[in-house]
Each structure stands twice: as C-alpha cells, then as structure tokens.
Amino acid sequence: MIKIVLDCFGGDNSPKANVDGAIHALMKNHDLHLILTGDEATIRGCLWAESLSDRIEIVHAPDVITGEDKPTEAIKRRKESSLVKGLELLRENDDIAGIVSIGATGAVLAGTVLRLGRIKGVLRPAFCPILPTMHDGIVGVCDSGANVDCKPAYLKQFAIMGSVYLRSVYGVENPKVALLNVGVESEKGGVLHQEAYELLKACDSVNFVGNMESRDLLSGKYDLVVCDGFSGNVLLKATEGACLETLGRLKRGFGRNLRTKLGALLLKKMLMEEKRFLDYQNYGGSILAGAKKIVVKGHGSSKATGVEKCIEQAYKMASSGYCQEVERALLESKPEE
Amino acid sequence: MIKIVLDCFGGDNSPKANVDGAIHALMKNHDLHLILTGDEATIRGCLWAESLSDRIEIVHAPDVITGEDKPTEAIKRRKESSLVKGLELLRENDDIAGIVSIGATGAVLAGTVLRLGRIKGVLRPAFCPILPTMHDGIVGVCDSGANVDCKPAYLKQFAIMGSVYLRSVYGVENPKVALLNVGVESEKGGVLHQEAYELLKACDSVNFVGNMESRDLLSGKYDLVVCDGFSGNVLLKATEGACLETLGRLKRGFGRNLRTKLGALLLKKMLMEEKRFLDYQNYGGSILAGAKKIVVKGHGSSKATGVEKCIEQAYKMASSGYCQEVERALLESKPEE
C-alpha cells in the first residue's frame, strides 16, 4: 500500500478538481491510499465513489493558504491549513510517502523547508517540472524557481536529483544533462556557470553533455536542463508564454475570412490533438527534488486530470524509492558546499 | 548627410547580403552616406548600383573576425579586420555617426568597449533588440546579453537608455518599462531584482510599471523589459525558440493527411503573412545602447532586408541624436555605482 497526502484546497478549481483527480487516481492504482486534507464537510460533499472509501481518509483542516499570503509567515502560523496539516501528517507518519499540493508555490516550498526538511546531503531542494518537447519526448528543468540565487554546487546536485527522477519515474536510461547558458561554448556565462560547468564535467553520476541555449529547450536534444531558479523560471515561463501566444495569434488568423475559416475547420482535429499534446495538465506537476519525502506541486489551474497526473507522479516516485535513490546518488558523488 | 560605417564581412550571407542591404538603404534615404569596410575587390564585385557611387566609400580591410575567434584577443590583434577597421574609422572621424555589423556578437561588444568607449556616465553598454508582440506592437529587451553579471544601478541605466531608444526611434511616447522577475509582486526575486525595483520606482525619467513574468513578453502590455544580460538572453532565445518550435510542429501536422494538407493550402496566405510578421529580419538588429556612438548588431543570419533594417535603425538613431539624448537623460537621473 502506498500512502499519499493530497492537499484538497488551493488551486483555482479546488476542492472539486482535487477530489475528482483523487478518485481517478485511486481507480487506476489499486494499492494507492490517499489522505485528503481540508474542510471535511466540503470534501465529503465532493466525494462520489463509495466503493473507494476504504482507501480514502479525510483529515479535517478548515484553513486555506492562498497566493496572497506571505509563505513563511503562513506556514508558521496557519497550523489548521490543509497544506500545513498535510505536511505535519507526512513528517510524523513513516508509512506516508509523499504529498501532492495544487496550492501556492511559495507556501509549498516554505512548508517543505520548514516542516519537512531535506534528504541528507541536499544543499537546496529544487523544483523540477517536466515539459513535452516538440518531437514527442520530454525534458525536465531543474531548478525552475525554488532558488533565485545559487552556488555551483547546488547546480551539480540539481543535475543528480533530476537525473534520478528521469530515470526512476520516466525510464530515461542515461539522461542527457545540459547546463543553461548564453552560448554552447564551455567558457560562456558568469562565474556561476563556468564553475558549474567544471563541476558537472567532473561528476561521474551525471551524463553531462555541455551548455544549452534556451532556444533549444524543446528541441528534444536534452533530457534535463540545470540552472539557477531565476533563469529556470524565465526559461519555463517564456517558453510557455511564447507557445501560447503563437497559437493565440494563429487562432485569430484562422478567423480572418471565409477561406481561413474553412481551412481551420479542416485542421480542427489535428489542432485539437496538438493542443492536447501541449497541455501541461498531461505532464503532471513539478516535483520538489531534495525534499525529505515526495513533494509534488501541481499547476494552480490544474483540473481533475492535472491533479490525477500529480498523484500518479508521487505514486511512481514512491514505488521506485526516489528519495532513497537521491540520497544514495548524492553520497556517491563527492560532497561540496 | 548622415555617415554610417557598414562592416561588410561577418554574418552568414556576407558580403553579398550586406552590400545589397546597403544599396537598398541608400536608395531609400537620400542623405545617407555609407562607408563599407572589408576586402575591397570582393565588395566591388558585389556592387550593382552605379548611380549611388558618390554616397558609397570603400575602406579596404582584408581580414575577418568570426564567431570562432576569442573576442578580446581578436579585437586587439586583428587590426586589418573589417570590424576593427570600421570601429577605428568611427572613433577617429567626428562626421561618422555609427556602425552596423552583422558579425560575431562577442567581437562587436569587445570592439565597442575597447576601441570606441562609452557615453559619459554609462556604467555598462547593453544590447537592446526589438521584438514584435503578438498584438502588432513591439517590445524591447535590455540587456539581452552584453552583461551576464549586473548591479542594480546598471539595470536602472538600461531602463533609461532603452526608453530613449523607443521614444526617439520608434515614437513610443512614454515607454512602459517592466523589470523581468519570477513574479509580479514587488518583493520577488533576489537581491539584484529587489534593489533594481526600488531604483526604478524612484527614477523620474522612467515610466516604471513593475515586475513582469517572462510569459508576458509578447503580450503587448510592456514597451521595454529590463534585466541582467544572462536572463535577458534566456528570455529572448526561449521566446524565439518556442515560437519557431510551435510553428514547426504545426507545419508537420499540416502534412499529416489529405484533409490537413487541404486545410493548410487554404491557410497558406495567412500563414505566410504571419511568418513575415514574426520574422526578426523585419525588426532590424540589436543596438548596443550606451556606446559612445551608434552601434547596431544584426542577426548573424541576416539577409539583405535584415541588413537594410539595421542601417535604417542606425540612420534613425543618428537623425534623432540618440547618443546625445542618452547622455542628457543619464545626467538628469541621479548617478550611482
């Protein structure tokens, strides 16, 4: 039995989408057990699958932390919130493997650091979301925003933690790891990048293939991109924004006249398929690599499918012993600060 | 008469595209005078407009600096290169207003710093390219890669220099300036961003509207985005890459079957127009704001149109007294290091 906590509040479509996602995940994975945190009556009102009730537990937590709250303060004070309650359950129960939250990113990060802690040897936990590449593959970005200021040794650990993730959850045999930089040549970038380049090159447990320019993120040439959290965040949101803006502009073009409308009609099926392919909901959430137990943070606008994918990610990570793998891999690599 | 140097070598399509671009620009602007640097015989071989010869001067420079060369070293040693020769001409002749180069970015930057110098008061020159937004407007990004490591005061100057540029060359009345950050809230980012935020907020000569997330670059909400050169480079190339990858993926989708092929055929005209709209060649090059005289760096793959646009940018900057405007604006703002 794999036990996971689902924070049912936070997220634009919570608690309905969260509870629906939970039910779908339970239907697919028969040794999954979910602990739902949040206002008990509201959650009960959303539940619709009686037959699953022996694998669902509800822990009452009437308070909700939102994006408006100051993360650190909220985590310290809002003990009755669905997130803090969930993290407490996770910390105190050996048989619970992880938590999924669709709530505020800052609060999930602060909560993990303050209430859960890190895997032994981890310098900084880091977000690692997965994106679809344009050639039907995937690529991970680590760190996508947990650490705006980084040291070279952090980036080396991001590479190790991200590689373990891609290997254990997505079956990528020997993940090709690139360092985000302003050019591909080894001497590019500032002090951080040049030192990180040397550390990565010398690291046996990482299949480092060199620098990557941001334009190549979706090219399919790399499995994992490591970077500081600031540029990772810029990279991710710029890519997402440009994809959406391009599609939006084309959509406006489709409506231009009768001819274009007819053309768009013929392409409708293909375009819907492409839209589904690009939909981040199908790629789950961002893991917080390096946290003591499994933490998956879903996109704030996740619908039931998105939540379900996040739960499945956590489930797969638990099955593959992700946290133990990371601890082992970090021990094997030379430690440094 | 406005005199501008055109480095005719460097760039994937040089010298042919460079010389063609020069001729087109001369045809359109009757008080433009161009000094072409590079191998004289080769340039003469490319010239085809006899009637313009009184506004064309050729200065022989047999050597070419490429992207393979170490920028600083090349600038110091390769005195017979078309770029160094061009920069020397610019420095030594009061009547020459600027230079356009399609050559290696690093060399243009190093050459400007070492051979030309900065406008009085400028802490660091910065690249400021212009992009089309998805709602038919434009947006500038400053710095897009000249300075990988930045101090808050640099970013304030980037805002001032970029605002003058948008006002004087593109007629944007009161450019809305945003700071690139990981969230829109004022306290977001690291030390650099928080301090830059305060400086920008306090700066009277900049219409600062707050933080911008990278996904909003093409939204049309902002006229200028300021950032350190590393994240600016990530922002720019990620946006460019994602647009191209999205279009490429759709293009593959168009060829899927007879139905999609027919649809694509009906959309062809619209798609061609969109492609032209998104083509960076139509937006000229990136200026190196803060250089003592006008420096425009064109995209390495520029064709004749791209080169022509770069020359026209330099021409407009010269006509509007860009460098003098920047010096004045910096003097008016409180100086700081």
PDB file of N, CA and C in Angstrom, chain A residues 95-186:
ATOM      1  N   ASP A  95       4.701   5.720   7.381  1.00  0.00           N
ATOM      2  CA  ASP A  95       4.087   4.989   6.280  1.00  0.00           C
ATOM      3  C   ASP A  95       3.504   5.899   5.188  1.00  0.00           C
ATOM      4  N   ILE A  96       3.589   7.209   5.376  1.00  0.00           N
ATOM      5  CA  ILE A  96       3.123   8.111   4.314  1.00  0.00           C
ATOM      6  C   ILE A  96       4.329   8.513   3.467  1.00  0.00           C
ATOM      7  N   ALA A  97       4.214   8.350   2.136  1.00  0.00           N
ATOM      8  CA  ALA A  97       5.375   8.544   1.270  1.00  0.00           C
ATOM      9  C   ALA A  97       5.523   9.970   0.754  1.00  0.00           C
ATOM     10  N   GLY A  98       4.394  10.670   0.580  1.00  0.00           N
ATOM     11  CA  GLY A  98       4.536  11.988  -0.028  1.00  0.00           C
ATOM     12  C   GLY A  98       3.281  12.818   0.038  1.00  0.00           C
ATOM     13  N   ILE A  99       3.382  14.026  -0.513  1.00  0.00           N
ATOM     14  CA  ILE A  99       2.250  14.939  -0.537  1.00  0.00           C
ATOM     15  C   ILE A  99       2.110  15.561  -1.921  1.00  0.00           C
ATOM     16  N   VAL A 100       0.866  15.782  -2.321  1.00  0.00           N
ATOM     17  CA  VAL A 100       0.579  16.499  -3.561  1.00  0.00           C
ATOM     18  C   VAL A 100      -0.190  17.747  -3.176  1.00  0.00           C
ATOM     19  N   SER A 101       0.266  18.908  -3.681  1.00  0.00           N
ATOM     20  CA  SER A 101      -0.471  20.144  -3.428  1.00  0.00           C
ATOM     21  C   SER A 101      -0.612  20.940  -4.712  1.00  0.00           C
ATOM     22  N   ILE A 102      -1.782  21.550  -4.875  1.00  0.00           N
ATOM     23  CA  ILE A 102      -2.028  22.384  -6.046  1.00  0.00           C
ATOM     24  C   ILE A 102      -1.955  23.850  -5.600  1.00  0.00           C
ATOM     25  N   GLY A 103      -1.662  24.051  -4.315  1.00  0.00           N
ATOM     26  CA  GLY A 103      -1.677  25.388  -3.714  1.00  0.00           C
ATOM     27  C   GLY A 103      -0.531  26.291  -4.128  1.00  0.00           C
ATOM     28  N   ALA A 104      -0.370  27.382  -3.385  1.00  0.00           N
ATOM     29  CA  ALA A 104       0.621  28.408  -3.704  1.00  0.00           C
ATOM     30  C   ALA A 104       2.047  27.851  -3.672  1.00  0.00           C
ATOM     31  N   THR A 105       2.807  28.117  -4.734  1.00  0.00           N
ATOM     32  CA  THR A 105       4.164  27.596  -4.875  1.00  0.00           C
ATOM     33  C   THR A 105       5.059  27.996  -3.704  1.00  0.00           C
ATOM     34  N   GLY A 106       5.034  29.267  -3.365  1.00  0.00           N
ATOM     35  CA  GLY A 106       5.881  29.764  -2.277  1.00  0.00           C
ATOM     36  C   GLY A 106       5.587  29.055  -0.972  1.00  0.00           C
ATOM     37  N   ALA A 107       4.304  28.798  -0.714  1.00  0.00           N
ATOM     38  CA  ALA A 107       3.910  28.142   0.533  1.00  0.00           C
ATOM     39  C   ALA A 107       4.360  26.683   0.537  1.00  0.00           C
ATOM     40  N   VAL A 108       4.249  26.006  -0.594  1.00  0.00           N
ATOM     41  CA  VAL A 108       4.689  24.604  -0.678  1.00  0.00           C
ATOM     42  C   VAL A 108       6.187  24.521  -0.408  1.00  0.00           C
ATOM     43  N   LEU A 109       6.933  25.453  -0.999  1.00  0.00           N
ATOM     44  CA  LEU A 109       8.381  25.480  -0.794  1.00  0.00           C
ATOM     45  C   LEU A 109       8.725  25.775   0.664  1.00  0.00           C
ATOM     46  N   ALA A 110       8.137  26.850   1.195  1.00  0.00           N
ATOM     47  CA  ALA A 110       8.419  27.229   2.585  1.00  0.00           C
ATOM     48  C   ALA A 110       7.992  26.114   3.532  1.00  0.00           C
ATOM     49  N   GLY A 111       6.839  25.516   3.276  1.00  0.00           N
ATOM     50  CA  GLY A 111       6.331  24.443   4.115  1.00  0.00           C
ATOM     51  C   GLY A 111       7.259  23.245   4.109  1.00  0.00           C
ATOM     52  N   THR A 112       7.774  22.909   2.934  1.00  0.00           N
ATOM     53  CA  THR A 112       8.680  21.773   2.814  1.00  0.00           C
ATOM     54  C   THR A 112       9.957  22.030   3.599  1.00  0.00           C
ATOM     55  N   VAL A 113      10.508  23.222   3.428  1.00  0.00           N
ATOM     56  CA  VAL A 113      11.757  23.557   4.101  1.00  0.00           C
ATOM     57  C   VAL A 113      11.558  23.614   5.621  1.00  0.00           C
ATOM     58  N   LEU A 114      10.478  24.270   6.053  1.00  0.00           N
ATOM     59  CA  LEU A 114      10.277  24.491   7.491  1.00  0.00           C
ATOM     60  C   LEU A 114       9.681  23.299   8.230  1.00  0.00           C
ATOM     61  N   ARG A 115       8.826  22.536   7.578  1.00  0.00           N
ATOM     62  CA  ARG A 115       8.100  21.483   8.293  1.00  0.00           C
ATOM     63  C   ARG A 115       8.566  20.070   7.965  1.00  0.00           C
ATOM     64  N   LEU A 116       9.177  19.901   6.785  1.00  0.00           N
ATOM     65  CA  LEU A 116       9.523  18.546   6.362  1.00  0.00           C
ATOM     66  C   LEU A 116      11.030  18.313   6.353  1.00  0.00           C
ATOM     67  N   GLY A 117      11.774  19.278   5.836  1.00  0.00           N
ATOM     68  CA  GLY A 117      13.223  19.142   5.779  1.00  0.00           C
ATOM     69  C   GLY A 117      13.714  18.491   4.503  1.00  0.00           C
ATOM     70  N   ARG A 118      15.045  18.326   4.433  1.00  0.00           N
ATOM     71  CA  ARG A 118      15.680  17.830   3.213  1.00  0.00           C
ATOM     72  C   ARG A 118      16.219  16.416   3.371  1.00  0.00           C
ATOM     73  N   ILE A 119      16.455  15.772   2.253  1.00  0.00           N
ATOM     74  CA  ILE A 119      17.173  14.499   2.243  1.00  0.00           C
ATOM     75  C   ILE A 119      18.587  14.798   2.727  1.00  0.00           C
ATOM     76  N   LYS A 120      19.190  13.878   3.480  1.00  0.00           N
ATOM     77  CA  LYS A 120      20.542  14.073   3.990  1.00  0.00           C
ATOM     78  C   LYS A 120      21.512  14.383   2.837  1.00  0.00           C
ATOM     79  N   GLY A 121      22.259  15.462   2.972  1.00  0.00           N
ATOM     80  CA  GLY A 121      23.244  15.796   1.946  1.00  0.00           C
ATOM     81  C   GLY A 121      22.760  16.822   0.928  1.00  0.00           C
ATOM     82  N   VAL A 122      21.467  17.057   0.900  1.00  0.00           N
ATOM     83  CA  VAL A 122      20.930  18.016  -0.073  1.00  0.00           C
ATOM     84  C   VAL A 122      21.189  19.446   0.402  1.00  0.00           C
ATOM     85  N   LEU A 123      21.802  20.250  -0.473  1.00  0.00           N
ATOM     86  CA  LEU A 123      22.083  21.639  -0.119  1.00  0.00           C
ATOM     87  C   LEU A 123      20.819  22.487  -0.231  1.00  0.00           C
ATOM     88  N   ARG A 124      20.105  22.335  -1.346  1.00  0.00           N
ATOM     89  CA  ARG A 124      18.868  23.090  -1.554  1.00  0.00           C
ATOM     90  C   ARG A 124      17.878  22.239  -2.341  1.00  0.00           C
ATOM     91  N   PRO A 125      16.627  22.150  -1.879  1.00  0.00           N
ATOM     92  CA  PRO A 125      15.622  21.474  -2.708  1.00  0.00           C
ATOM     93  C   PRO A 125      15.344  22.337  -3.938  1.00  0.00           C
ATOM     94  N   ALA A 126      14.917  21.718  -5.017  1.00  0.00           N
ATOM     95  CA  ALA A 126      14.696  22.457  -6.266  1.00  0.00           C
ATOM     96  C   ALA A 126      13.473  21.924  -7.001  1.00  0.00           C
ATOM     97  N   PHE A 127      12.734  22.821  -7.634  1.00  0.00           N
ATOM     98  CA  PHE A 127      11.595  22.393  -8.447  1.00  0.00           C
ATOM     99  C   PHE A 127      12.080  21.798  -9.760  1.00  0.00           C
ATOM    100  N   CYS A 128      11.447  20.712 -10.165  1.00  0.00           N
ATOM    101  CA  CYS A 128      11.817  20.089 -11.436  1.00  0.00           C
ATOM    102  C   CYS A 128      10.557  19.674 -12.210  1.00  0.00           C
ATOM    103  N   PRO A 129       9.980  20.598 -12.974  1.00  0.00           N
ATOM    104  CA  PRO A 129       8.831  20.247 -13.819  1.00  0.00           C
ATOM    105  C   PRO A 129       9.283  19.537 -15.095  1.00  0.00           C
ATOM    106  N   ILE A 130       8.338  18.875 -15.731  1.00  0.00           N
ATOM    107  CA  ILE A 130       8.601  18.142 -16.980  1.00  0.00           C
ATOM    108  C   ILE A 130       7.780  18.791 -18.099  1.00  0.00           C
ATOM    109  N   LEU A 131       8.419  19.029 -19.226  1.00  0.00           N
ATOM    110  CA  LEU A 131       7.729  19.624 -20.373  1.00  0.00           C
ATOM    111  C   LEU A 131       7.751  18.655 -21.551  1.00  0.00           C
ATOM    112  N   PRO A 132       6.755  18.768 -22.426  1.00  0.00           N
ATOM    113  CA  PRO A 132       6.803  17.981 -23.657  1.00  0.00           C
ATOM    114  C   PRO A 132       7.753  18.659 -24.637  1.00  0.00           C
ATOM    115  N   THR A 133       8.588  17.892 -25.330  1.00  0.00           N
ATOM    116  CA  THR A 133       9.405  18.502 -26.384  1.00  0.00           C
ATOM    117  C   THR A 133       8.601  18.455 -27.674  1.00  0.00           C
ATOM    118  N   MET A 134       9.109  19.091 -28.703  1.00  0.00           N
ATOM    119  CA  MET A 134       8.366  19.165 -29.949  1.00  0.00           C
ATOM    120  C   MET A 134       8.500  17.901 -30.795  1.00  0.00           C
ATOM    121  N   HIS A 135       9.244  16.935 -30.281  1.00  0.00           N
ATOM    122  CA  HIS A 135       9.388  15.687 -31.019  1.00  0.00           C
ATOM    123  C   HIS A 135       8.924  14.524 -30.153  1.00  0.00           C
ATOM    124  N   ASP A 136       7.825  14.759 -29.424  1.00  0.00           N
ATOM    125  CA  ASP A 136       7.149  13.741 -28.639  1.00  0.00           C
ATOM    126  C   ASP A 136       7.928  13.184 -27.463  1.00  0.00           C
ATOM    127  N   GLY A 137       8.983  13.836 -27.087  1.00  0.00           N
ATOM    128  CA  GLY A 137       9.709  13.419 -25.897  1.00  0.00           C
ATOM    129  C   GLY A 137       9.378  14.337 -24.722  1.00  0.00           C
ATOM    130  N   ILE A 138      10.194  14.260 -23.687  1.00  0.00           N
ATOM    131  CA  ILE A 138      10.018  15.160 -22.539  1.00  0.00           C
ATOM    132  C   ILE A 138      11.363  15.755 -22.153  1.00  0.00           C
ATOM    133  N   VAL A 139      11.305  16.856 -21.410  1.00  0.00           N
ATOM    134  CA  VAL A 139      12.528  17.449 -20.879  1.00  0.00           C
ATOM    135  C   VAL A 139      12.218  18.028 -19.498  1.00  0.00           C
ATOM    136  N   GLY A 140      13.134  17.833 -18.559  1.00  0.00           N
ATOM    137  CA  GLY A 140      12.974  18.377 -17.220  1.00  0.00           C
ATOM    138  C   GLY A 140      13.798  19.650 -17.048  1.00  0.00           C
ATOM    139  N   VAL A 141      13.323  20.547 -16.194  1.00  0.00           N
ATOM    140  CA  VAL A 141      14.074  21.772 -15.898  1.00  0.00           C
ATOM    141  C   VAL A 141      14.270  21.844 -14.389  1.00  0.00           C
ATOM    142  N   CYS A 142      15.516  21.888 -13.942  1.00  0.00           N
ATOM    143  CA  CYS A 142      15.801  21.906 -12.508  1.00  0.00           C
ATOM    144  C   CYS A 142      16.934  22.897 -12.227  1.00  0.00           C
ATOM    145  N   ASP A 143      16.725  23.947 -11.585  1.00  0.00           N
ATOM    146  CA  ASP A 143      15.638  24.391 -10.755  1.00  0.00           C
ATOM    147  C   ASP A 143      14.763  25.382 -11.532  1.00  0.00           C
ATOM    148  N   SER A 144      13.458  25.258 -11.394  1.00  0.00           N
ATOM    149  CA  SER A 144      12.580  26.154 -12.123  1.00  0.00           C
ATOM    150  C   SER A 144      12.081  27.306 -11.251  1.00  0.00           C
ATOM    151  N   GLY A 145      12.656  27.495 -10.064  1.00  0.00           N
ATOM    152  CA  GLY A 145      12.242  28.667  -9.310  1.00  0.00           C
ATOM    153  C   GLY A 145      12.337  28.611  -7.794  1.00  0.00           C
ATOM    154  N   ALA A 146      12.850  27.527  -7.233  1.00  0.00           N
ATOM    155  CA  ALA A 146      12.929  27.469  -5.772  1.00  0.00           C
ATOM    156  C   ALA A 146      14.067  28.339  -5.228  1.00  0.00           C
ATOM    157  N   ASN A 147      15.159  28.445  -6.003  1.00  0.00           N
ATOM    158  CA  ASN A 147      16.343  29.162  -5.517  1.00  0.00           C
ATOM    159  C   ASN A 147      16.777  30.242  -6.500  1.00  0.00           C
ATOM    160  N   VAL A 148      16.431  31.508  -6.223  1.00  0.00           N
ATOM    161  CA  VAL A 148      16.801  32.557  -7.178  1.00  0.00           C
ATOM    162  C   VAL A 148      18.309  32.789  -7.192  1.00  0.00           C
ATOM    163  N   ASP A 149      18.957  32.617  -6.050  1.00  0.00           N
ATOM    164  CA  ASP A 149      20.416  32.756  -6.017  1.00  0.00           C
ATOM    165  C   ASP A 149      21.033  31.387  -5.764  1.00  0.00           C
ATOM    166  N   CYS A 150      21.985  31.012  -6.578  1.00  0.00           N
ATOM    167  CA  CYS A 150      22.551  29.658  -6.491  1.00  0.00           C
ATOM    168  C   CYS A 150      24.070  29.658  -6.455  1.00  0.00           C
ATOM    169  N   LYS A 151      24.625  28.601  -5.883  1.00  0.00           N
ATOM    170  CA  LYS A 151      26.059  28.347  -5.958  1.00  0.00           C
ATOM    171  C   LYS A 151      26.283  27.187  -6.927  1.00  0.00           C
ATOM    172  N   PRO A 152      27.488  27.070  -7.491  1.00  0.00           N
ATOM    173  CA  PRO A 152      27.752  25.993  -8.455  1.00  0.00           C
ATOM    174  C   PRO A 152      27.413  24.596  -7.914  1.00  0.00           C
ATOM    175  N   ALA A 153      27.711  24.353  -6.635  1.00  0.00           N
ATOM    176  CA  ALA A 153      27.462  23.024  -6.067  1.00  0.00           C
ATOM    177  C   ALA A 153      25.973  22.683  -6.052  1.00  0.00           C
ATOM    178  N   TYR A 154      25.123  23.703  -5.937  1.00  0.00           N
ATOM    179  CA  TYR A 154      23.677  23.436  -5.981  1.00  0.00           C
ATOM    180  C   TYR A 154      23.321  22.859  -7.348  1.00  0.00           C
ATOM    181  N   LEU A 155      23.863  23.484  -8.384  1.00  0.00           N
ATOM    182  CA  LEU A 155      23.519  23.079  -9.752  1.00  0.00           C
ATOM    183  C   LEU A 155      23.955  21.640 -10.031  1.00  0.00           C
ATOM    184  N   LYS A 156      25.089  21.273  -9.447  1.00  0.00           N
ATOM    185  CA  LYS A 156      25.544  19.891  -9.605  1.00  0.00           C
ATOM    186  C   LYS A 156      24.516  18.947  -8.960  1.00  0.00           C
ATOM    187  N   GLN A 157      24.039  19.314  -7.779  1.00  0.00           N
ATOM    188  CA  GLN A 157      23.038  18.471  -7.117  1.00  0.00           C
ATOM    189  C   GLN A 157      21.712  18.447  -7.901  1.00  0.00           C
ATOM    190  N   PHE A 158      21.346  19.581  -8.489  1.00  0.00           N
ATOM    191  CA  PHE A 158      20.120  19.596  -9.300  1.00  0.00           C
ATOM    192  C   PHE A 158      20.236  18.565 -10.423  1.00  0.00           C
ATOM    193  N   ALA A 159      21.442  18.490 -10.986  1.00  0.00           N
ATOM    194  CA  ALA A 159      21.684  17.547 -12.083  1.00  0.00           C
ATOM    195  C   ALA A 159      21.517  16.109 -11.598  1.00  0.00           C
ATOM    196  N   ILE A 160      22.053  15.836 -10.415  1.00  0.00           N
ATOM    197  CA  ILE A 160      21.973  14.475  -9.864  1.00  0.00           C
ATOM    198  C   ILE A 160      20.515  14.127  -9.524  1.00  0.00           C
ATOM    199  N   MET A 161      19.845  15.034  -8.814  1.00  0.00           N
ATOM    200  CA  MET A 161      18.464  14.758  -8.374  1.00  0.00           C
ATOM    201  C   MET A 161      17.515  14.650  -9.575  1.00  0.00           C
ATOM    202  N   GLY A 162      17.749  15.494 -10.576  1.00  0.00           N
ATOM    203  CA  GLY A 162      16.910  15.456 -11.778  1.00  0.00           C
ATOM    204  C   GLY A 162      17.146  14.194 -12.593  1.00  0.00           C
ATOM    205  N   SER A 163      18.408  13.763 -12.655  1.00  0.00           N
ATOM    206  CA  SER A 163      18.725  12.538 -13.398  1.00  0.00           C
ATOM    207  C   SER A 163      18.047  11.327 -12.774  1.00  0.00           C
ATOM    208  N   VAL A 164      18.112  11.243 -11.443  1.00  0.00           N
ATOM    209  CA  VAL A 164      17.465  10.123 -10.741  1.00  0.00           C
ATOM    210  C   VAL A 164      15.964  10.134 -11.051  1.00  0.00           C
ATOM    211  N   TYR A 165      15.381  11.317 -11.039  1.00  0.00           N
ATOM    212  CA  TYR A 165      13.941  11.471 -11.309  1.00  0.00           C
ATOM    213  C   TYR A 165      13.579  10.955 -12.706  1.00  0.00           C
ATOM    214  N   LEU A 166      14.315  11.406 -13.706  1.00  0.00           N
ATOM    215  CA  LEU A 166      14.014  10.995 -15.083  1.00  0.00           C
ATOM    216  C   LEU A 166      14.206   9.503 -15.285  1.00  0.00           C
ATOM    217  N   ARG A 167      15.204   8.971 -14.603  1.00  0.00           N
ATOM    218  CA  ARG A 167      15.491   7.545 -14.713  1.00  0.00           C
ATOM    219  C   ARG A 167      14.405   6.733 -14.011  1.00  0.00           C
ATOM    220  N   SER A 168      14.105   7.100 -12.775  1.00  0.00           N
ATOM    221  CA  SER A 168      13.215   6.237 -11.993  1.00  0.00           C
ATOM    222  C   SER A 168      11.743   6.407 -12.341  1.00  0.00           C
ATOM    223  N   VAL A 169      11.321   7.600 -12.706  1.00  0.00           N
ATOM    224  CA  VAL A 169       9.897   7.804 -12.976  1.00  0.00           C
ATOM    225  C   VAL A 169       9.563   7.727 -14.462  1.00  0.00           C
ATOM    226  N   TYR A 170      10.480   8.176 -15.322  1.00  0.00           N
ATOM    227  CA  TYR A 170      10.172   8.202 -16.761  1.00  0.00           C
ATOM    228  C   TYR A 170      10.960   7.177 -17.574  1.00  0.00           C
ATOM    229  N   GLY A 171      11.798   6.402 -16.888  1.00  0.00           N
ATOM    230  CA  GLY A 171      12.527   5.349 -17.581  1.00  0.00           C
ATOM    231  C   GLY A 171      13.559   5.843 -18.584  1.00  0.00           C
ATOM    232  N   VAL A 172      14.038   7.085 -18.426  1.00  0.00           N
ATOM    233  CA  VAL A 172      15.100   7.579 -19.324  1.00  0.00           C
ATOM    234  C   VAL A 172      16.423   6.993 -18.838  1.00  0.00           C
ATOM    235  N   GLU A 173      17.015   6.130 -19.648  1.00  0.00           N
ATOM    236  CA  GLU A 173      18.158   5.336 -19.216  1.00  0.00           C
ATOM    237  C   GLU A 173      19.345   6.147 -18.682  1.00  0.00           C
ATOM    238  N   ASN A 174      19.872   7.027 -19.510  1.00  0.00           N
ATOM    239  CA  ASN A 174      21.073   7.764 -19.147  1.00  0.00           C
ATOM    240  C   ASN A 174      20.843   9.227 -19.507  1.00  0.00           C
ATOM    241  N   PRO A 175      20.032   9.922 -18.706  1.00  0.00           N
ATOM    242  CA  PRO A 175      19.544  11.252 -19.101  1.00  0.00           C
ATOM    243  C   PRO A 175      20.656  12.212 -19.520  1.00  0.00           C
ATOM    244  N   LYS A 176      20.477  12.816 -20.687  1.00  0.00           N
ATOM    245  CA  LYS A 176      21.441  13.804 -21.184  1.00  0.00           C
ATOM    246  C   LYS A 176      21.169  15.129 -20.460  1.00  0.00           C
ATOM    247  N   VAL A 177      22.174  15.571 -19.706  1.00  0.00           N
ATOM    248  CA  VAL A 177      22.010  16.770 -18.881  1.00  0.00           C
ATOM    249  C   VAL A 177      22.766  17.943 -19.498  1.00  0.00           C
ATOM    250  N   ALA A 178      22.084  19.078 -19.636  1.00  0.00           N
ATOM    251  CA  ALA A 178      22.726  20.283 -20.151  1.00  0.00           C
ATOM    252  C   ALA A 178      22.661  21.391 -19.119  1.00  0.00           C
ATOM    253  N   LEU A 179      23.609  22.307 -19.216  1.00  0.00           N
ATOM    254  CA  LEU A 179      23.618  23.492 -18.349  1.00  0.00           C
ATOM    255  C   LEU A 179      23.066  24.662 -19.157  1.00  0.00           C
ATOM    256  N   LEU A 180      22.062  25.339 -18.621  1.00  0.00           N
ATOM    257  CA  LEU A 180      21.503  26.503 -19.326  1.00  0.00           C
ATOM    258  C   LEU A 180      22.546  27.614 -19.357  1.00  0.00           C
ATOM    259  N   ASN A 181      22.809  28.130 -20.562  1.00  0.00           N
ATOM    260  CA  ASN A 181      23.824  29.173 -20.680  1.00  0.00           C
ATOM    261  C   ASN A 181      23.505  30.086 -21.861  1.00  0.00           C
ATOM    262  N   VAL A 182      24.308  31.135 -22.033  1.00  0.00           N
ATOM    263  CA  VAL A 182      24.048  32.088 -23.117  1.00  0.00           C
ATOM    264  C   VAL A 182      24.705  31.661 -24.426  1.00  0.00           C
ATOM    265  N   GLY A 183      25.426  30.566 -24.412  1.00  0.00           N
ATOM    266  CA  GLY A 183      26.062  30.040 -25.617  1.00  0.00           C
ATOM    267  C   GLY A 183      26.506  28.627 -25.313  1.00  0.00           C
ATOM    268  N   VAL A 184      26.855  27.857 -26.316  1.00  0.00           N
ATOM    269  CA  VAL A 184      27.220  26.465 -26.063  1.00  0.00           C
ATOM    270  C   VAL A 184      28.681  26.273 -25.667  1.00  0.00           C
ATOM    271  N   GLU A 185      29.526  27.250 -25.959  1.00  0.00           N
ATOM    272  CA  GLU A 185      30.952  27.111 -25.652  1.00  0.00           C
ATOM    273  C   GLU A 185      31.171  27.020 -24.138  1.00  0.00           C
ATOM    274  N   SER A 186      32.184  26.227 -23.733  1.00  0.00           N
ATOM    275  CA  SER A 186      32.379  25.922 -22.312  1.00  0.00           C
ATOM    276  C   SER A 186      32.676  27.160 -21.468  1.00  0.00           C
TER     277      SER A 186
END
